[in-house]
mmCIF file of C-alpha atoms and ligand atoms in Angstrom:
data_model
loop_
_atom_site.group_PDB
_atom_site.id
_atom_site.type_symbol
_atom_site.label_atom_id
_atom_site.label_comp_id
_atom_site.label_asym_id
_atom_site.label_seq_id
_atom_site.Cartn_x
_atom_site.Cartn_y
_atom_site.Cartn_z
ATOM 1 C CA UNK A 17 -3.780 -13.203 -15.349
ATOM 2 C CA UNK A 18 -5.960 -10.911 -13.253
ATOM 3 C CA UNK A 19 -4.379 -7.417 -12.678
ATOM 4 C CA UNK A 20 -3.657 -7.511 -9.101
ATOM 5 C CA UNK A 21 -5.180 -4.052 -7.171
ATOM 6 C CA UNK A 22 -4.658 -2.391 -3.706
ATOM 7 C CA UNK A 23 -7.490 -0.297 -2.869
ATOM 8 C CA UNK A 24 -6.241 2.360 -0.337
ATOM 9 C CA UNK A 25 -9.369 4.060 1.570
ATOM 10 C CA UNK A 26 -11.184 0.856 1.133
ATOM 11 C CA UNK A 27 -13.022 1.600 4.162
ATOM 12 C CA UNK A 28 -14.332 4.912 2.340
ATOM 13 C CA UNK A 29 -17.260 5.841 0.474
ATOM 14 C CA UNK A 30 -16.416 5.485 -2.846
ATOM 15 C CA UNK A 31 -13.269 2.680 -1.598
ATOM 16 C CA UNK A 32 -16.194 0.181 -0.667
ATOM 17 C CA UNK A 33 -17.554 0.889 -4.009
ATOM 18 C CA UNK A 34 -13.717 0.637 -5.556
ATOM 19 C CA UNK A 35 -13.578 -3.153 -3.967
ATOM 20 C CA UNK A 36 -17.093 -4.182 -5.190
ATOM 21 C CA UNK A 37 -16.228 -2.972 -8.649
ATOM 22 C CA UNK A 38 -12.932 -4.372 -9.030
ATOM 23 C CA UNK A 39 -13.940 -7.728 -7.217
ATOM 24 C CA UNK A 40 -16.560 -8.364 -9.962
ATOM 25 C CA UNK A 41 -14.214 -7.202 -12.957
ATOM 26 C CA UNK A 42 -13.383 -10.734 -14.909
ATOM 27 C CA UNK A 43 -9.645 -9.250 -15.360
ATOM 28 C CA UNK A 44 -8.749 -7.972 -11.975
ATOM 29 C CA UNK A 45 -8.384 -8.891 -8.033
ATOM 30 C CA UNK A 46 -8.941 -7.112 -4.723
ATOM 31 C CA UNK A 47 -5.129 -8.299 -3.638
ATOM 32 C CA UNK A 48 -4.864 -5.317 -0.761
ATOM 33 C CA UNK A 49 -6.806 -2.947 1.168
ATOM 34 C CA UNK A 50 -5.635 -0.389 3.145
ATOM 35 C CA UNK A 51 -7.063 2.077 5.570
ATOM 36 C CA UNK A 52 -7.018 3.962 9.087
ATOM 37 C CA UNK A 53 -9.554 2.081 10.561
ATOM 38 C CA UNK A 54 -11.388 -1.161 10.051
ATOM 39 C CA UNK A 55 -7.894 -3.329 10.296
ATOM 40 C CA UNK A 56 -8.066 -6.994 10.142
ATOM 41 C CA UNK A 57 -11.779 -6.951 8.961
ATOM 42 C CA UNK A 58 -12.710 -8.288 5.513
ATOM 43 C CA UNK A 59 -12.529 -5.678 2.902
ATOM 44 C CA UNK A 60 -15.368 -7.543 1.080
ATOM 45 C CA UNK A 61 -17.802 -7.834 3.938
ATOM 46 C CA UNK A 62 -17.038 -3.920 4.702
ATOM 47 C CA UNK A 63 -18.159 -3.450 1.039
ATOM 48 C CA UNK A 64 -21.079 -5.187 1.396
ATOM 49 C CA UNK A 65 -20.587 -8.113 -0.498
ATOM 50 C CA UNK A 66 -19.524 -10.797 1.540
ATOM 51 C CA UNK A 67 -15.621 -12.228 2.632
ATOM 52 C CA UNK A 68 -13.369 -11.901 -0.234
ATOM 53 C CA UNK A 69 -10.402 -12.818 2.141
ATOM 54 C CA UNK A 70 -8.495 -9.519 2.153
ATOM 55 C CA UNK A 71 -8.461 -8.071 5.456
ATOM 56 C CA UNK A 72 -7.653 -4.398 5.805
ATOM 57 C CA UNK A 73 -4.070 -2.964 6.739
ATOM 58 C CA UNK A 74 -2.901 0.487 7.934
ATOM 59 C CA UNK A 75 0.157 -0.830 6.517
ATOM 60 C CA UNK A 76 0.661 0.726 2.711
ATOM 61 C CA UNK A 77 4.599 0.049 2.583
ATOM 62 C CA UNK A 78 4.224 -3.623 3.494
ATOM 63 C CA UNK A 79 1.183 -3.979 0.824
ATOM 64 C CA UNK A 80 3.233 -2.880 -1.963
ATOM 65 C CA UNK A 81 6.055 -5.191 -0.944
ATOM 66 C CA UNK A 82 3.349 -8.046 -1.106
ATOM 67 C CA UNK A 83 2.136 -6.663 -4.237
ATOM 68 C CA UNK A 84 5.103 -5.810 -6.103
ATOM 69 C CA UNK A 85 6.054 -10.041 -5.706
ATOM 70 C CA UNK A 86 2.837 -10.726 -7.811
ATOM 71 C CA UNK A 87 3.780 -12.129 -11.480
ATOM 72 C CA UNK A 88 1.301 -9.429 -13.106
ATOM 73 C CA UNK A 89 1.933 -5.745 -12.318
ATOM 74 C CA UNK A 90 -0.078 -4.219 -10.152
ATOM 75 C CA UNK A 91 -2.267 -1.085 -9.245
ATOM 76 C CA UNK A 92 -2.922 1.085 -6.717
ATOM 77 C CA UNK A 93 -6.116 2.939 -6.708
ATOM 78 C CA UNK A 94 -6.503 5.569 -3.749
ATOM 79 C CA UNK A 95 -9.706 7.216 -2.831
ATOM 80 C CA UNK A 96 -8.483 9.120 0.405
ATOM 81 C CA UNK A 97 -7.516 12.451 1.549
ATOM 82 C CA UNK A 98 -4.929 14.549 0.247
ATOM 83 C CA UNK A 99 -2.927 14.003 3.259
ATOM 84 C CA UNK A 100 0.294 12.442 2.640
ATOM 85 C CA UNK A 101 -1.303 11.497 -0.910
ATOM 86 C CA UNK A 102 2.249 12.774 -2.252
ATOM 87 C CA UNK A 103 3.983 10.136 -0.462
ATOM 88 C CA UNK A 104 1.257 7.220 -1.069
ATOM 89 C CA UNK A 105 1.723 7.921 -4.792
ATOM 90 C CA UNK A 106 5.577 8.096 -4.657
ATOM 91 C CA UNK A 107 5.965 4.512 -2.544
ATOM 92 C CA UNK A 108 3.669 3.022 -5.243
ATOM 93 C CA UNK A 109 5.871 4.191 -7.874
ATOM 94 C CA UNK A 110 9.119 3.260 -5.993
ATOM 95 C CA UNK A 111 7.638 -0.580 -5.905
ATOM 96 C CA UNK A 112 6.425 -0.445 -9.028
ATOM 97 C CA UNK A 113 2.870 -0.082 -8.842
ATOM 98 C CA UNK A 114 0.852 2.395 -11.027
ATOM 99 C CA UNK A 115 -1.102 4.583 -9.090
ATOM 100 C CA UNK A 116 -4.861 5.379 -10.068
ATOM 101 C CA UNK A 117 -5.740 8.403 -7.634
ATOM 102 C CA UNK A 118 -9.260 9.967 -7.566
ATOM 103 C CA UNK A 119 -8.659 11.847 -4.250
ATOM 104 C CA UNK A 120 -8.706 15.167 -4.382
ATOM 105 C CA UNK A 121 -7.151 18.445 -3.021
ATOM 106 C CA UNK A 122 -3.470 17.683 -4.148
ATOM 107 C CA UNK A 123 -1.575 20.840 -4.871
ATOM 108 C CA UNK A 124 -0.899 21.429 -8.423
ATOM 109 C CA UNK A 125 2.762 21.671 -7.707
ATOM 110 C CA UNK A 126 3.014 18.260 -6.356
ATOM 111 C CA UNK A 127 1.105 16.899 -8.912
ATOM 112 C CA UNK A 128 3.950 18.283 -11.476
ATOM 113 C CA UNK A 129 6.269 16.619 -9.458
ATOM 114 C CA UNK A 130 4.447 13.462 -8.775
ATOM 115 C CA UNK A 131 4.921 13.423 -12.983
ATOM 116 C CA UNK A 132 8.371 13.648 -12.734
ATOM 117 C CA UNK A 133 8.723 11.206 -10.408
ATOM 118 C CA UNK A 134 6.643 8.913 -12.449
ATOM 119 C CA UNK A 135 8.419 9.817 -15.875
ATOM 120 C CA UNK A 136 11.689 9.037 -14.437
ATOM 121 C CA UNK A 137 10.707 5.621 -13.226
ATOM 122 C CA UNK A 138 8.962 5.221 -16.901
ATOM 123 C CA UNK A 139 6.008 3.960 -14.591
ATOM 124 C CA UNK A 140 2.207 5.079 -15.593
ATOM 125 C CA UNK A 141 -0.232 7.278 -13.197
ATOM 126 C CA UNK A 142 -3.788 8.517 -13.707
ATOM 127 C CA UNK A 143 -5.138 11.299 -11.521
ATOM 128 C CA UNK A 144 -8.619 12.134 -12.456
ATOM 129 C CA UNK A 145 -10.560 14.442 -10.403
ATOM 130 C CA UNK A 146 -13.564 12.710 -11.656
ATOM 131 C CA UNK A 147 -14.446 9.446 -13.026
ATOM 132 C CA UNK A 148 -17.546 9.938 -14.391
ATOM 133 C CA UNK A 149 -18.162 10.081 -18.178
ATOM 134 C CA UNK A 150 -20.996 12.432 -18.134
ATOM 135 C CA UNK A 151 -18.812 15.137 -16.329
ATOM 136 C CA UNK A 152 -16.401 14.789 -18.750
ATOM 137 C CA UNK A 153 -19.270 15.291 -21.295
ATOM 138 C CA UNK A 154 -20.182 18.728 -19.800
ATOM 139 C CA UNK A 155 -16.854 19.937 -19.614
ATOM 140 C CA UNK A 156 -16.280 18.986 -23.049
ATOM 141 C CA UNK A 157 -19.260 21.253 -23.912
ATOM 142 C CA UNK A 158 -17.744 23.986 -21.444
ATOM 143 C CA UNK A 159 -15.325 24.553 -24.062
ATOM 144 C CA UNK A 160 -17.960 24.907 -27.059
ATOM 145 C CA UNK A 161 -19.758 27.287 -24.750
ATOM 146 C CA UNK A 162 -16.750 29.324 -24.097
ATOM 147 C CA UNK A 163 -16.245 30.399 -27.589
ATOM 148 C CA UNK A 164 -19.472 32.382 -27.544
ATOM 149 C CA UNK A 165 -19.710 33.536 -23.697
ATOM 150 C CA UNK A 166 -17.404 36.040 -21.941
ATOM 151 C CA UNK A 167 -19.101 35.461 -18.476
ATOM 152 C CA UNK A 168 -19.113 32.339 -16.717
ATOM 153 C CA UNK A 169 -19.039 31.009 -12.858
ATOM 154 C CA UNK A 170 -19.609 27.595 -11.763
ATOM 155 C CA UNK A 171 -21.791 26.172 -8.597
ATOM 156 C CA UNK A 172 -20.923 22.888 -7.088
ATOM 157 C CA UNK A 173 -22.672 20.745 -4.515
ATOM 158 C CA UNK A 174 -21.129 18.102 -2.924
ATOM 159 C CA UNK A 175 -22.599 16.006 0.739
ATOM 160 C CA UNK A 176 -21.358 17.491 4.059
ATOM 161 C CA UNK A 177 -18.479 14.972 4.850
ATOM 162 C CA UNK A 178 -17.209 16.855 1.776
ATOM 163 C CA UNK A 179 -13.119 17.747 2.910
ATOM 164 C CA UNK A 180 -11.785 19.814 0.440
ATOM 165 C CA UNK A 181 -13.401 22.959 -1.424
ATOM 166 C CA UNK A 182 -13.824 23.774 -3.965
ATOM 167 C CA UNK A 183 -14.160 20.367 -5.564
ATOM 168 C CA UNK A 184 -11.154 19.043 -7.731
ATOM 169 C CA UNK A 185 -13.739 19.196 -10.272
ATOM 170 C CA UNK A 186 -14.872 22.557 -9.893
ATOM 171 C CA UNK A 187 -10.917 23.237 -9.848
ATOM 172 C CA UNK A 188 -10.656 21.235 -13.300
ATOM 173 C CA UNK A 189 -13.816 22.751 -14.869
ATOM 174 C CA UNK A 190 -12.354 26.249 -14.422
ATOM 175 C CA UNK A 191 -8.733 25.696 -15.133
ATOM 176 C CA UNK A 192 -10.283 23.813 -18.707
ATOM 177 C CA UNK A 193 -12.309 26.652 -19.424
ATOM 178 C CA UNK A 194 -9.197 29.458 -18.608
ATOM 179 C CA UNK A 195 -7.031 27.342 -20.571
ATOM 180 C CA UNK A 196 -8.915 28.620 -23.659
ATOM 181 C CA UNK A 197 -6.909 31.919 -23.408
ATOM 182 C CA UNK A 198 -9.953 34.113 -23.359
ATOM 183 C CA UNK A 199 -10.290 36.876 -20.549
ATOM 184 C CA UNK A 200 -13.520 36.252 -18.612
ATOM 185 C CA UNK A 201 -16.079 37.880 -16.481
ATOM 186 C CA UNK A 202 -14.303 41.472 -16.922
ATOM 187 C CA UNK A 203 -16.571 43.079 -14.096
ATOM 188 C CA UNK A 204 -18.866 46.122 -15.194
ATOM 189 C CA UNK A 205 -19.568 47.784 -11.991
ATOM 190 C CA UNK A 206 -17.323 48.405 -8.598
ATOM 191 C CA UNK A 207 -18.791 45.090 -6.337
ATOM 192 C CA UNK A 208 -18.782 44.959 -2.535
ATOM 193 C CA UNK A 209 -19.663 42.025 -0.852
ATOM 194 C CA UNK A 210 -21.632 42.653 2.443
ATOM 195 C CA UNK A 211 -21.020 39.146 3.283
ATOM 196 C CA UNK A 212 -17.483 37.799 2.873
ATOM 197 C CA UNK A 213 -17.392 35.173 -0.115
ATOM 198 C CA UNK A 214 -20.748 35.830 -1.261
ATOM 199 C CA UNK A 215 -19.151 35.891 -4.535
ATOM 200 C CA UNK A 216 -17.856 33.004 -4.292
ATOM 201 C CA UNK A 217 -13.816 32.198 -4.992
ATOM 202 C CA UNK A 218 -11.791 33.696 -7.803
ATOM 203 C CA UNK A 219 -9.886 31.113 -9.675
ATOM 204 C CA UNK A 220 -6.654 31.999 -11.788
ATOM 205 C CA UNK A 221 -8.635 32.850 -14.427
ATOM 206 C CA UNK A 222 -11.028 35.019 -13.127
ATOM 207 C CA UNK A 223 -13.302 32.198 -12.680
ATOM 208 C CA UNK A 224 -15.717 31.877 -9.856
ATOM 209 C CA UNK A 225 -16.663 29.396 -7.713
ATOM 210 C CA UNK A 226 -19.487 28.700 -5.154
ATOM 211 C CA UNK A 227 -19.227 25.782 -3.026
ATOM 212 C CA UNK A 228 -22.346 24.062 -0.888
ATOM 213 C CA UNK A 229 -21.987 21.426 1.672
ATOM 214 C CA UNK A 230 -25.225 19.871 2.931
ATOM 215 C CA UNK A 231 -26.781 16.326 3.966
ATOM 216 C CA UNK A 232 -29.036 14.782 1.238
ATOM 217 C CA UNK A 233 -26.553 15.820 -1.655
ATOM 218 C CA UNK A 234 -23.854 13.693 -3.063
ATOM 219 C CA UNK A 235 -22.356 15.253 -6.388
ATOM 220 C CA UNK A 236 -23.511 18.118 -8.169
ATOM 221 C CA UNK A 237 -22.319 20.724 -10.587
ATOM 222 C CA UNK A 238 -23.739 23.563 -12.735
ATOM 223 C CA UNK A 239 -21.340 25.479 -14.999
ATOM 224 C CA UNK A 240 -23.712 28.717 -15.674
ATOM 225 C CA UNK A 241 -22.461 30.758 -18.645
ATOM 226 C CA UNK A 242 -24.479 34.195 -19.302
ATOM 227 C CA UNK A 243 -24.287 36.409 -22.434
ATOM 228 C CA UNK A 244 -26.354 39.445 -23.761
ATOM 229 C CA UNK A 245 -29.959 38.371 -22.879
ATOM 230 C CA UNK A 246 -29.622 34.751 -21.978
ATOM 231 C CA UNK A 247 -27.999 32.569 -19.763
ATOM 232 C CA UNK A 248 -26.986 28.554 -20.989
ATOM 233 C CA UNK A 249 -26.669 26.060 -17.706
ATOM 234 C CA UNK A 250 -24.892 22.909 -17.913
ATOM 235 C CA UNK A 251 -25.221 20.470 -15.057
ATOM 236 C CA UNK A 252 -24.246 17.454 -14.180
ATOM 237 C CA UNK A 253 -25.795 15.343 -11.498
ATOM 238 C CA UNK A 254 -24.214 12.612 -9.945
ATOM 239 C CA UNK A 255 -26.747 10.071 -7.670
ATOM 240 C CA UNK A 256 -24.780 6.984 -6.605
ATOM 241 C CA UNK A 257 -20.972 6.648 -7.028
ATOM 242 C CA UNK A 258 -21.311 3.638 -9.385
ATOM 243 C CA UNK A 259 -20.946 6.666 -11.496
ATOM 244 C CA UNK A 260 -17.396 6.468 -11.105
ATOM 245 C CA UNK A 261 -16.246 3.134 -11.275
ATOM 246 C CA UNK A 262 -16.423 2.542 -15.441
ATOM 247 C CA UNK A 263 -13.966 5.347 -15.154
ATOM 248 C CA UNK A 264 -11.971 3.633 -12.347
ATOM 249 C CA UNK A 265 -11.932 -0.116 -13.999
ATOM 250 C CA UNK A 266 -10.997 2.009 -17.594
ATOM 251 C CA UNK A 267 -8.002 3.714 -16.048
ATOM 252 C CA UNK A 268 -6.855 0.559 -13.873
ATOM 253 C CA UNK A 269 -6.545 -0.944 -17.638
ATOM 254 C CA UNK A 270 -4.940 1.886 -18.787
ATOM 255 C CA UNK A 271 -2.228 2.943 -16.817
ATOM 256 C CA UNK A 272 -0.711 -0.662 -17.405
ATOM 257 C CA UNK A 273 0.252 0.631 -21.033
ATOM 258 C CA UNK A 274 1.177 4.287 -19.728
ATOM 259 C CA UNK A 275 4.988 5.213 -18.866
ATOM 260 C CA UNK A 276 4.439 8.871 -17.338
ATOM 261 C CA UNK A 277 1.601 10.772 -15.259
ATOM 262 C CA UNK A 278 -1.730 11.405 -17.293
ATOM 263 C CA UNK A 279 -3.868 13.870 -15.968
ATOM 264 C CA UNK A 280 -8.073 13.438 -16.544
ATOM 265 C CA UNK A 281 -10.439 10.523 -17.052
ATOM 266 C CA UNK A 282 -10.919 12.611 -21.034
ATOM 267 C CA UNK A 283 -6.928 11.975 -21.876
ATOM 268 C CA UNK A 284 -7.994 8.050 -21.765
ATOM 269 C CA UNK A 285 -11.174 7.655 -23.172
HETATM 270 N N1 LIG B 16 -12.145 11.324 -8.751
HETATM 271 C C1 LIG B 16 -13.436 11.041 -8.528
HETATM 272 O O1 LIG B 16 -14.195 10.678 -9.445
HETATM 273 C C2 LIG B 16 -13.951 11.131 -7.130
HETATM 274 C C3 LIG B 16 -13.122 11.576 -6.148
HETATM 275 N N2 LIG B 16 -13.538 11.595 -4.863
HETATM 276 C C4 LIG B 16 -12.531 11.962 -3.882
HETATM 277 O O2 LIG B 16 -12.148 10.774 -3.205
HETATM 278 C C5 LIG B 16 -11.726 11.087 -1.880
HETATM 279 C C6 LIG B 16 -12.452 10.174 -0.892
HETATM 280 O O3 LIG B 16 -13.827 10.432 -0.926
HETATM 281 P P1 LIG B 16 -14.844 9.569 -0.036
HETATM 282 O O4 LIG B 16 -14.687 8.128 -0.325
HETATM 283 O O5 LIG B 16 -16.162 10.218 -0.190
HETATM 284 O O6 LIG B 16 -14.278 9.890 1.433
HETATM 285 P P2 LIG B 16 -14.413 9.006 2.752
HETATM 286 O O7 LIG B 16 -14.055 9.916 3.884
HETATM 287 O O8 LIG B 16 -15.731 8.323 2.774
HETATM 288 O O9 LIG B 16 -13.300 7.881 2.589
HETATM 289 C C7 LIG B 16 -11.927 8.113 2.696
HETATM 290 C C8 LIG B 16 -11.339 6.921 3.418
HETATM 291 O O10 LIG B 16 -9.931 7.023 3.342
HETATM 292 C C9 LIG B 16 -9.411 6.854 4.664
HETATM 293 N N3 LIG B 16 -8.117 7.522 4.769
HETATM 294 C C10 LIG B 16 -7.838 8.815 5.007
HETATM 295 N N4 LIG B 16 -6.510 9.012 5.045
HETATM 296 C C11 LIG B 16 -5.931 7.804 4.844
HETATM 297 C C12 LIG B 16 -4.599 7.358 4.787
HETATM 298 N N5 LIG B 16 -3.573 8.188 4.978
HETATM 299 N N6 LIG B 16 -4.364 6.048 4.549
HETATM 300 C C13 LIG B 16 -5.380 5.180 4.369
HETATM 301 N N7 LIG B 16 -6.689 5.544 4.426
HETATM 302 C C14 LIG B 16 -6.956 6.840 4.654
HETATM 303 C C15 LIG B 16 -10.468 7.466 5.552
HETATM 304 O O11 LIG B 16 -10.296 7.077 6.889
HETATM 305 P P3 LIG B 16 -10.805 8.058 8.072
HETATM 306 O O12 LIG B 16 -12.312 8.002 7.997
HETATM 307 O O13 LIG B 16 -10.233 7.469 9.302
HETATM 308 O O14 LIG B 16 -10.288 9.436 7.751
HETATM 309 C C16 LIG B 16 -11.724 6.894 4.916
HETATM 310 O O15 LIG B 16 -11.999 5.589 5.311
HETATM 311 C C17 LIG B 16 -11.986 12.589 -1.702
HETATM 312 O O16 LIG B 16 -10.785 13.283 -1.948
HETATM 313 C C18 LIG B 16 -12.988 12.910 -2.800
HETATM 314 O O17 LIG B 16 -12.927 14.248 -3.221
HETATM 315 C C19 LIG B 16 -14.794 11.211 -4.500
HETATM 316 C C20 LIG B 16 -15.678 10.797 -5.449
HETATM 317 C C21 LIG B 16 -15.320 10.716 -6.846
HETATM 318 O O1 LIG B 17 -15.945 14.234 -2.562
HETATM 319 C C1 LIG B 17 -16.723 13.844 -3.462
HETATM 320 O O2 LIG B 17 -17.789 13.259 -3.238
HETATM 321 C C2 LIG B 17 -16.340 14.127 -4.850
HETATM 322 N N1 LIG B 17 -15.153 14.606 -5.076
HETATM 323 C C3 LIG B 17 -14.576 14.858 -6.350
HETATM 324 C C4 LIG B 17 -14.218 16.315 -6.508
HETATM 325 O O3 LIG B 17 -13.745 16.940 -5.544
HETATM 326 O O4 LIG B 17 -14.366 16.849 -7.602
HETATM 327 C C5 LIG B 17 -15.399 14.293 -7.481
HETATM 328 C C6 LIG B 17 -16.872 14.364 -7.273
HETATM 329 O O5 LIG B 17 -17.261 15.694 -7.345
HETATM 330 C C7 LIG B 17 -17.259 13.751 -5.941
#
């Protein structure tokens, strides 16, 4: 039986891409889509390949009524904005519905809670700042790096329609590297900045971050670690988001079989 899926910002960048993807995975359906605009037209002809007879709502409660009536339980995957994310994610939940969210910008708090809410109703949740393998690849080899470097900042550079900075990635990247308990990027002179946020933002752990927005980019980040005479770059490069949607179709699969909240595309592969 095809697992039945709700794609909520369908009318989106990487939504359009969601539907395409999940409409030509042998094991699943397009059974809702959901967005602000776009209502009543197909979600398939909005993705570019042709009627798939699923016209867009604005109505998310109503969708997960429909949905949660299928005989196979179903998903919703949400490529959005963070705004009202929280209560998208707890509605799924409440109807049973596992929630695969790649939007980003969600408080950390809320994401604890969103885990509580999810281990209490023993349903499973993915929320993945990114779904792309070979960014989980170069943050894997963030945390080689950080064993032998005490100075690190990272650059990412995202396409101007871009909502929330830094990236959830960026976020990720230096919350995975801080989590290694070292001290980083103890500064060796007093710095001023003659520009406010020339040097970038601080993270918790000391880490910084420099954000660009600009046409003609889509997703782009360099983690840039720098040591006594030498500096080691890691960069990932991202050039259509097909990118993401292994990662999406893997963690539609996989939060079937999950009872609580999992947190990164790595903690399923
Ligand atoms: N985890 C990952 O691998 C990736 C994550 N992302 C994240 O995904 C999110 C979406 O990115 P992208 O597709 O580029 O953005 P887009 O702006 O292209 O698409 C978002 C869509 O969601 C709609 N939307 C906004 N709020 C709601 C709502 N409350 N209910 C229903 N629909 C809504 C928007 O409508 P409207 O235009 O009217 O606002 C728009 O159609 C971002 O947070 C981004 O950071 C992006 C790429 C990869
Ligand atoms: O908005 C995007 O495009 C992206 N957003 C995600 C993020 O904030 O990390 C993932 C990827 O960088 C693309």
């Amino acid at each position: 039986m095809a697992i039945p899926v709700v794609v909520v910002g369908c009318a989106g960048q990487m939504g359009r891409e969601v539907v395409k993807a999940v409409h030509a995975a042998p094991d699943m359906a397009v059974v809702g889509a959901v967005d602000r605009s776009h209502i009543d037209e197909d979600a398939g002809e909005l993705a570019g390949i042709g009627p798939i007879d699923v016209p867009v709502t604005d109505n998310l409660e109503i969708t997960c009524a429909m949905v949660a009536q299928e005989r196979a339980p179903g998903v919703m995957v949400d490529f959005t904005h963070p705004r009202g994310l929280y209560d998208r994610v707890r509605s799924a939940i409440a109807y049973g519905i596992r929630p695969v969210v790649g939007t980003t910008g969600l408080p950390p708090e809320q994401i604890e809670e969103l885990a509580e809410f999810a281990d209490k109703a023993s349903t499973g949740c993915i929320v993945a700042p990114n779904f792309a393998i070979g960014m989980i690849l170069l943050q894997q080899a963030c945390l080689r790096a950080a064993e032998y470097f005490d100075h690190v900042e990272i650059i990412e550079l995202h396409h101007n329609r871009k909502a929330d900075a830094p990236s959830g990635t960026a976020l990720a990247t230096a919350q995975m590297i801080g989590s290694t308990g070292k001290t980083f990027n103890v500064p060796e002179v007093d710095e001023s900045e003659l520009v406010a946020g020339a040097r970038g933002g601080v993270t918790p752990g000391d880490i910084r971050i420099h954000s660009l927005r600009l046409p003609g980019l889509l997703a782009h980040q360099a983690v840039v670690f720098g040591g006594l005479g030498q500096s080691y770059t890691l960069r990932h490069d991202t050039t259509d988001r097909a990118a993401y949607m292994p990662g999406v179709l893997l963690a539609i699969r996989k939060v079937l079989g999950l009872k609580s909240l999992v947190y990164g595309l790595e903690k399923i592969l």
